[in-house]
PDB file of C-alpha atoms and ligand atoms in Angstrom:
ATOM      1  CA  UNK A   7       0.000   0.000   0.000  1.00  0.00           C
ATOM      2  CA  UNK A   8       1.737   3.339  -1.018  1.00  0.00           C
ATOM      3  CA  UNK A   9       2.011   5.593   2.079  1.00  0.00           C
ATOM      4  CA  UNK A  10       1.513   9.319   1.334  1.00  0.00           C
ATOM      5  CA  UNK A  11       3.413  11.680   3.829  1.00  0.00           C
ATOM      6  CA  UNK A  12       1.182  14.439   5.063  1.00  0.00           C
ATOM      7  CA  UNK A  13       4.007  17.317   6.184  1.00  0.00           C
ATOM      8  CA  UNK A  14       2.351  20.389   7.534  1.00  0.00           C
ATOM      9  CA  UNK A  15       5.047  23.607   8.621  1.00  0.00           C
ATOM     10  CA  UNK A  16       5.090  26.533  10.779  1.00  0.00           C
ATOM     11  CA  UNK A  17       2.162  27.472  12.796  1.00  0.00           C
ATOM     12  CA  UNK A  18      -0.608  24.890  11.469  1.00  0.00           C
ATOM     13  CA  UNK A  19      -0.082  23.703  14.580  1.00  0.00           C
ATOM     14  CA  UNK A  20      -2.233  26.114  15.571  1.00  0.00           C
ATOM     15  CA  UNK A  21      -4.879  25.274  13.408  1.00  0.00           C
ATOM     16  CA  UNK A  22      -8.674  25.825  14.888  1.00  0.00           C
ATOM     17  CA  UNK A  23      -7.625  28.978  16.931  1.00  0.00           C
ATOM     18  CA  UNK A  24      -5.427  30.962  14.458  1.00  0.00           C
ATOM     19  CA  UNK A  25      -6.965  33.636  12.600  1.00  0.00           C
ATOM     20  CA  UNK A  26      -9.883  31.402  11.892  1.00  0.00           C
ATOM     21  CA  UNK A  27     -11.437  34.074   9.597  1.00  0.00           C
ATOM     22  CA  UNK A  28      -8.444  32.877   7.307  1.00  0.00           C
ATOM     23  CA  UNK A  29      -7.717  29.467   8.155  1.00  0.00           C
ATOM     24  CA  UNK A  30     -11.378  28.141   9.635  1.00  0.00           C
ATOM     25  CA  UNK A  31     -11.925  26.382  12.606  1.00  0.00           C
ATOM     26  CA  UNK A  32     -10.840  22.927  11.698  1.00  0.00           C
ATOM     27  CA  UNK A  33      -7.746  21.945  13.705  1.00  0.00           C
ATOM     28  CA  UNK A  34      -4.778  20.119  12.860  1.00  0.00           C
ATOM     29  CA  UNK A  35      -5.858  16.747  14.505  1.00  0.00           C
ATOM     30  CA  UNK A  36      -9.097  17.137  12.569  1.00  0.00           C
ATOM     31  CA  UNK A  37      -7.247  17.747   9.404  1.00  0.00           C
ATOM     32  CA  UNK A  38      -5.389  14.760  10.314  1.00  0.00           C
ATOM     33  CA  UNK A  39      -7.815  12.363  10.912  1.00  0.00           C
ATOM     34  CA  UNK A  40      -9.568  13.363   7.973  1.00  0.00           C
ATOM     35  CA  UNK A  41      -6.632  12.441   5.813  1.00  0.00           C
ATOM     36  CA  UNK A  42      -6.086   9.221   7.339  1.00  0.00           C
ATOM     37  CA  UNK A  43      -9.869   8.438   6.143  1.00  0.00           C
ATOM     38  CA  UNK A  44      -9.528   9.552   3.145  1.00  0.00           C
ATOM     39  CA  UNK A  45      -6.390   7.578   2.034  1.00  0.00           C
ATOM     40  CA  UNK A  46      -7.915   4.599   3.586  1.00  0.00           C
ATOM     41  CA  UNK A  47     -10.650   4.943   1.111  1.00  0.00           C
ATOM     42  CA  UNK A  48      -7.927   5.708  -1.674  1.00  0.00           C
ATOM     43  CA  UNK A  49      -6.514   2.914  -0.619  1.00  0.00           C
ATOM     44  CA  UNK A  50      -3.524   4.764   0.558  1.00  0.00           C
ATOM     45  CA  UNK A  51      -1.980   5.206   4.140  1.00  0.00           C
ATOM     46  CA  UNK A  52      -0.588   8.399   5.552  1.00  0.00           C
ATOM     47  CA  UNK A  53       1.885  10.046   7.916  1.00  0.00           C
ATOM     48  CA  UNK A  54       0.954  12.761   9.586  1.00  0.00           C
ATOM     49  CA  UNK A  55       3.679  15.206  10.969  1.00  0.00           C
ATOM     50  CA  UNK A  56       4.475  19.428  12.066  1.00  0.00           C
ATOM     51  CA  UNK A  57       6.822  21.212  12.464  1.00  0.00           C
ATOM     52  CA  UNK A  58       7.997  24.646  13.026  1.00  0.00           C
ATOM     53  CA  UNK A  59      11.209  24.133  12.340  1.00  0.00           C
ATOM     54  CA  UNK A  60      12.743  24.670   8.668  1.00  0.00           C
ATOM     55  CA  UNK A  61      15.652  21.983   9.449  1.00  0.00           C
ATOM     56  CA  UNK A  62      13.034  19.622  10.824  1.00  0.00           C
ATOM     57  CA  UNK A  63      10.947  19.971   7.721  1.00  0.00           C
ATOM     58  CA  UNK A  64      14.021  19.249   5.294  1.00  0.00           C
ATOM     59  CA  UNK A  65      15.019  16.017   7.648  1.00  0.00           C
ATOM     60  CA  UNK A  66      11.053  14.640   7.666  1.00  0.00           C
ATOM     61  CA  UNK A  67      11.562  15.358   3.765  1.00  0.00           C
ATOM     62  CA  UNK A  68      15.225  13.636   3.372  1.00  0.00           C
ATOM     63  CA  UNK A  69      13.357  10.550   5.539  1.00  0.00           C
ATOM     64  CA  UNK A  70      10.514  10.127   3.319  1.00  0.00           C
ATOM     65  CA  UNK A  71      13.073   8.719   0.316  1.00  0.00           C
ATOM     66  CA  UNK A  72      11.971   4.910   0.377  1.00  0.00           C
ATOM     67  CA  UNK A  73       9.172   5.368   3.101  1.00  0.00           C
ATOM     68  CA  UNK A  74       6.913   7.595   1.271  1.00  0.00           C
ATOM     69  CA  UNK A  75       5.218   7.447  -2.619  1.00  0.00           C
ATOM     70  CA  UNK A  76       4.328  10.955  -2.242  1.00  0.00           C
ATOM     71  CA  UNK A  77       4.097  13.877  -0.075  1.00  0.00           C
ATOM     72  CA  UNK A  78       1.388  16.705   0.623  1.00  0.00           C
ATOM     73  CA  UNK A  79       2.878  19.543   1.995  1.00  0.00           C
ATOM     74  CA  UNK A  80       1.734  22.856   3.440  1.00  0.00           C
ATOM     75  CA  UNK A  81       5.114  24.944   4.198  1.00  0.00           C
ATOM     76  CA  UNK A  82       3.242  27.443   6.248  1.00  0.00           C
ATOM     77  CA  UNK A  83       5.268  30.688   5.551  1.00  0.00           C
ATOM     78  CA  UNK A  84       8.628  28.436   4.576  1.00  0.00           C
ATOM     79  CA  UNK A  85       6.405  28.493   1.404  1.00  0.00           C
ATOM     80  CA  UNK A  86       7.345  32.087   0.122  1.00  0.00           C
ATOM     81  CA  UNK A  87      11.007  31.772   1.621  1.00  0.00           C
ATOM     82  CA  UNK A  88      12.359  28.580   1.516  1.00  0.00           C
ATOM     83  CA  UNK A  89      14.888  27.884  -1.191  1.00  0.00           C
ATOM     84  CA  UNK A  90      16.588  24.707   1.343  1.00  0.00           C
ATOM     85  CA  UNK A  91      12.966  23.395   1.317  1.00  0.00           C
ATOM     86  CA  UNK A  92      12.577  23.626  -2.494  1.00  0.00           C
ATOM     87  CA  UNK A  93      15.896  21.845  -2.934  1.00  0.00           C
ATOM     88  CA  UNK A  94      14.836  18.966  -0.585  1.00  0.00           C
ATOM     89  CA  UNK A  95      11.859  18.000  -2.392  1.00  0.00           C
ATOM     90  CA  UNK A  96      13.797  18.034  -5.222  1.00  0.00           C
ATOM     91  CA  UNK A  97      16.845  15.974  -4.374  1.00  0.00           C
ATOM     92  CA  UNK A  98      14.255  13.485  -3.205  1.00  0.00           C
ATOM     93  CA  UNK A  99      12.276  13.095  -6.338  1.00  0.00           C
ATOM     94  CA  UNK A 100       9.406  12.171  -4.722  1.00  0.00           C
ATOM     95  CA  UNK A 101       5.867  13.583  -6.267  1.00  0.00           C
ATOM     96  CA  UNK A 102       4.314  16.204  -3.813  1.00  0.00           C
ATOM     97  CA  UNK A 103       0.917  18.219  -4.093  1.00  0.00           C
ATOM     98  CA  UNK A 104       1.264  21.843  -2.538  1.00  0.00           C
ATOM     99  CA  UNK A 105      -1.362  22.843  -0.122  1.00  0.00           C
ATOM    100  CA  UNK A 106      -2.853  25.703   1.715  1.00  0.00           C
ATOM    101  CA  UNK A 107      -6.082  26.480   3.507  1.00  0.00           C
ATOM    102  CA  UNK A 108      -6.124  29.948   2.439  1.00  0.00           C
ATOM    103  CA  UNK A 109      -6.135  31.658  -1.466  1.00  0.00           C
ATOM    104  CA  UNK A 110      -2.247  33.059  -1.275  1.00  0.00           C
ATOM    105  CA  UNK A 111      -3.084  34.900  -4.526  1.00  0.00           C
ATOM    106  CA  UNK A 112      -5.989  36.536  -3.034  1.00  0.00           C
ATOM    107  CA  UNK A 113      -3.820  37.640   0.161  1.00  0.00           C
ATOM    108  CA  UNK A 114      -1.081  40.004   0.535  1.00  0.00           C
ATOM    109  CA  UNK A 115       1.665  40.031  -2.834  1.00  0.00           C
ATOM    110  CA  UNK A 116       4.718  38.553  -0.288  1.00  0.00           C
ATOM    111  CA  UNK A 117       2.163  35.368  -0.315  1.00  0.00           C
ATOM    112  CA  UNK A 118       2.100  35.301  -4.488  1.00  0.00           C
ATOM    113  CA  UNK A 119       5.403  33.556  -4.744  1.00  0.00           C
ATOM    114  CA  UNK A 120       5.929  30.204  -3.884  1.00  0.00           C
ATOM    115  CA  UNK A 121       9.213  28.126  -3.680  1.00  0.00           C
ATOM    116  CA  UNK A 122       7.527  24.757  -2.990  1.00  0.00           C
ATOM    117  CA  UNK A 123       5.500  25.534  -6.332  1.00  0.00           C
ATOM    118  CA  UNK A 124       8.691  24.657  -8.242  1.00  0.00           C
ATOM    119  CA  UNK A 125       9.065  21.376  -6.713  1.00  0.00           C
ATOM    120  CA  UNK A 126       5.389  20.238  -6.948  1.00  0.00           C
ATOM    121  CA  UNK A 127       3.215  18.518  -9.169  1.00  0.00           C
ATOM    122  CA  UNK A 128       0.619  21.067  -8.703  1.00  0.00           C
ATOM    123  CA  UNK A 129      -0.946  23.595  -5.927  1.00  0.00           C
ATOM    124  CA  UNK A 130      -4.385  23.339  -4.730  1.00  0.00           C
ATOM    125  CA  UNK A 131      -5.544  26.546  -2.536  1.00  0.00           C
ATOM    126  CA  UNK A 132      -8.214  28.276  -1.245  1.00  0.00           C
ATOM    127  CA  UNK A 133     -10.491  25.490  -0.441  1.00  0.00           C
ATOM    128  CA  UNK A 134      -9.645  25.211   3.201  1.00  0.00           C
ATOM    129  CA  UNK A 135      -9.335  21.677   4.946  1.00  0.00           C
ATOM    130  CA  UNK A 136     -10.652  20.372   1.877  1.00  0.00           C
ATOM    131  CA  UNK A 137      -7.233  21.394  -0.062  1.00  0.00           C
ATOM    132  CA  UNK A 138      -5.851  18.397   1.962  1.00  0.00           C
ATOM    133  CA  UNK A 139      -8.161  15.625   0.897  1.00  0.00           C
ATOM    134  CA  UNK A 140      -8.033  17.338  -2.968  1.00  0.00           C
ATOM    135  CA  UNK A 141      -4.760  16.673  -2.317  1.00  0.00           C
ATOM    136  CA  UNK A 142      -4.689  12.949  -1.608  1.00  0.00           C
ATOM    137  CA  UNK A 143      -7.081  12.299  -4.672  1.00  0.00           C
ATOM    138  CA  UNK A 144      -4.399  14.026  -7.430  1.00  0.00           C
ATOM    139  CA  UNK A 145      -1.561  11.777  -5.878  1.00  0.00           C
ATOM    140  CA  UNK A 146      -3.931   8.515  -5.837  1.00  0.00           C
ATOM    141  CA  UNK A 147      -4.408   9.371  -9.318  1.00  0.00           C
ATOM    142  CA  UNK A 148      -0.931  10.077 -10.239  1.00  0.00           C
ATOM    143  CA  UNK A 149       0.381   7.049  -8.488  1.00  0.00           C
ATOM    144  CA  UNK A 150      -1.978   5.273 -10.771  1.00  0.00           C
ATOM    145  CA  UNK A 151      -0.704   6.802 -14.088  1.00  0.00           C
ATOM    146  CA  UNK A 152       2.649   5.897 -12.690  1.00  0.00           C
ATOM    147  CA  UNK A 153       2.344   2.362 -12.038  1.00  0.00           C
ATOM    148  CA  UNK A 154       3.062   3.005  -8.456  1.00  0.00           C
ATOM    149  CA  UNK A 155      -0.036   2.547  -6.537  1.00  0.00           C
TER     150      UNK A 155
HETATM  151  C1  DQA B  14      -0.762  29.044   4.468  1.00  0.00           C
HETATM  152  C2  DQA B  14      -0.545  30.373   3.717  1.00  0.00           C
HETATM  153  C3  DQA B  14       0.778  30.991   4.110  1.00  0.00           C
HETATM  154  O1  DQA B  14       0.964  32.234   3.436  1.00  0.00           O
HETATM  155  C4  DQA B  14       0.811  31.261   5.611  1.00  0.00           C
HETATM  156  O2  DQA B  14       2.064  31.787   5.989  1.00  0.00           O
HETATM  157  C5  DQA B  14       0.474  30.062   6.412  1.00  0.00           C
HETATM  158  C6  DQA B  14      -0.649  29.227   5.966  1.00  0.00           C
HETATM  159  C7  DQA B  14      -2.167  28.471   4.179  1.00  0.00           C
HETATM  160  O3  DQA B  14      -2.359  27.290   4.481  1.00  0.00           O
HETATM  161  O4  DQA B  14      -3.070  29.170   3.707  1.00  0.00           O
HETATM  162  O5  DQA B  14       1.025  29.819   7.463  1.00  0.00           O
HETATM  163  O6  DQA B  14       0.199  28.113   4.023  1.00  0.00           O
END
């Protein structure tokens, strides 16, 4: 069973009680839970980890390399800064499926840009918790183009 790695950064930890006019009121367990259902139905198994530490995120990345078919990943504000976390997803060459809660292109310009955008398959924002499960179902169905799930 291919095990998707669901890799959430800075501050999502606080998910349910941070600017919930933004983010919702949904928190991280519940986003977690829900992803764990979903794959199960997809046939898929997850990992669920956070962190709000860049180095932390590029380790959990450099571990995935034979452990995990894919990754989902919502950098948090690493997103818009984080070259190192661009390269890691890279030098691992494992497909990934950028996330966030909130429309970046709707919000201030610093959150326009992405880094992890060059590394992914694809982005799916602006549809809250949702973004997460949308997420699963384009790396189900790329694993299945690919042979590998
Ligand atoms: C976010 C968007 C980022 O700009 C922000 O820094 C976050 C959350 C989102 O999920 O909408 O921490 O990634």
């Amino acid at each position: 069973m291919a095990s998707i790695l669901v890799l959430n950064g800075p501050n999502l930890n606080l998910l349910g009680t941070r600017q919930p006019e933004v983010y919702g009121f949904v928190t991280l367990e519940m986003v977690e839970d829900a992803c764990a259902n979903h794959a199960a139905k997809l046939g898929l198994k997850v990992e669920c980890l956070q962190s709000n530490h860049e180095g932390a995120l590029i380790d959990t990345i450099h571990d995935a390399k034979g452990r995990h078919q894919g990754i989902i990943l919502n950098a948090g504000a690493y997103t818009h800064t984080s070259i190192a976390l661009m390269d890691a997803l890279i030098s691992v060459e494992i497909p990934a499926v950028e996330v966030h809660l909130s429309n970046i292109y709707a919000r201030e310009a610093f959150r326009h840009s992405s880094y992890i955008s060059k590394a992914a398959l694809g982005q799916i924002c602006g549809f809250g918790a949702q973004g997460y499960l949308l997420a699963l179902d384009a790396l189900a169905a790329h694993l299945k183009d690919a042979g590998a799930a």
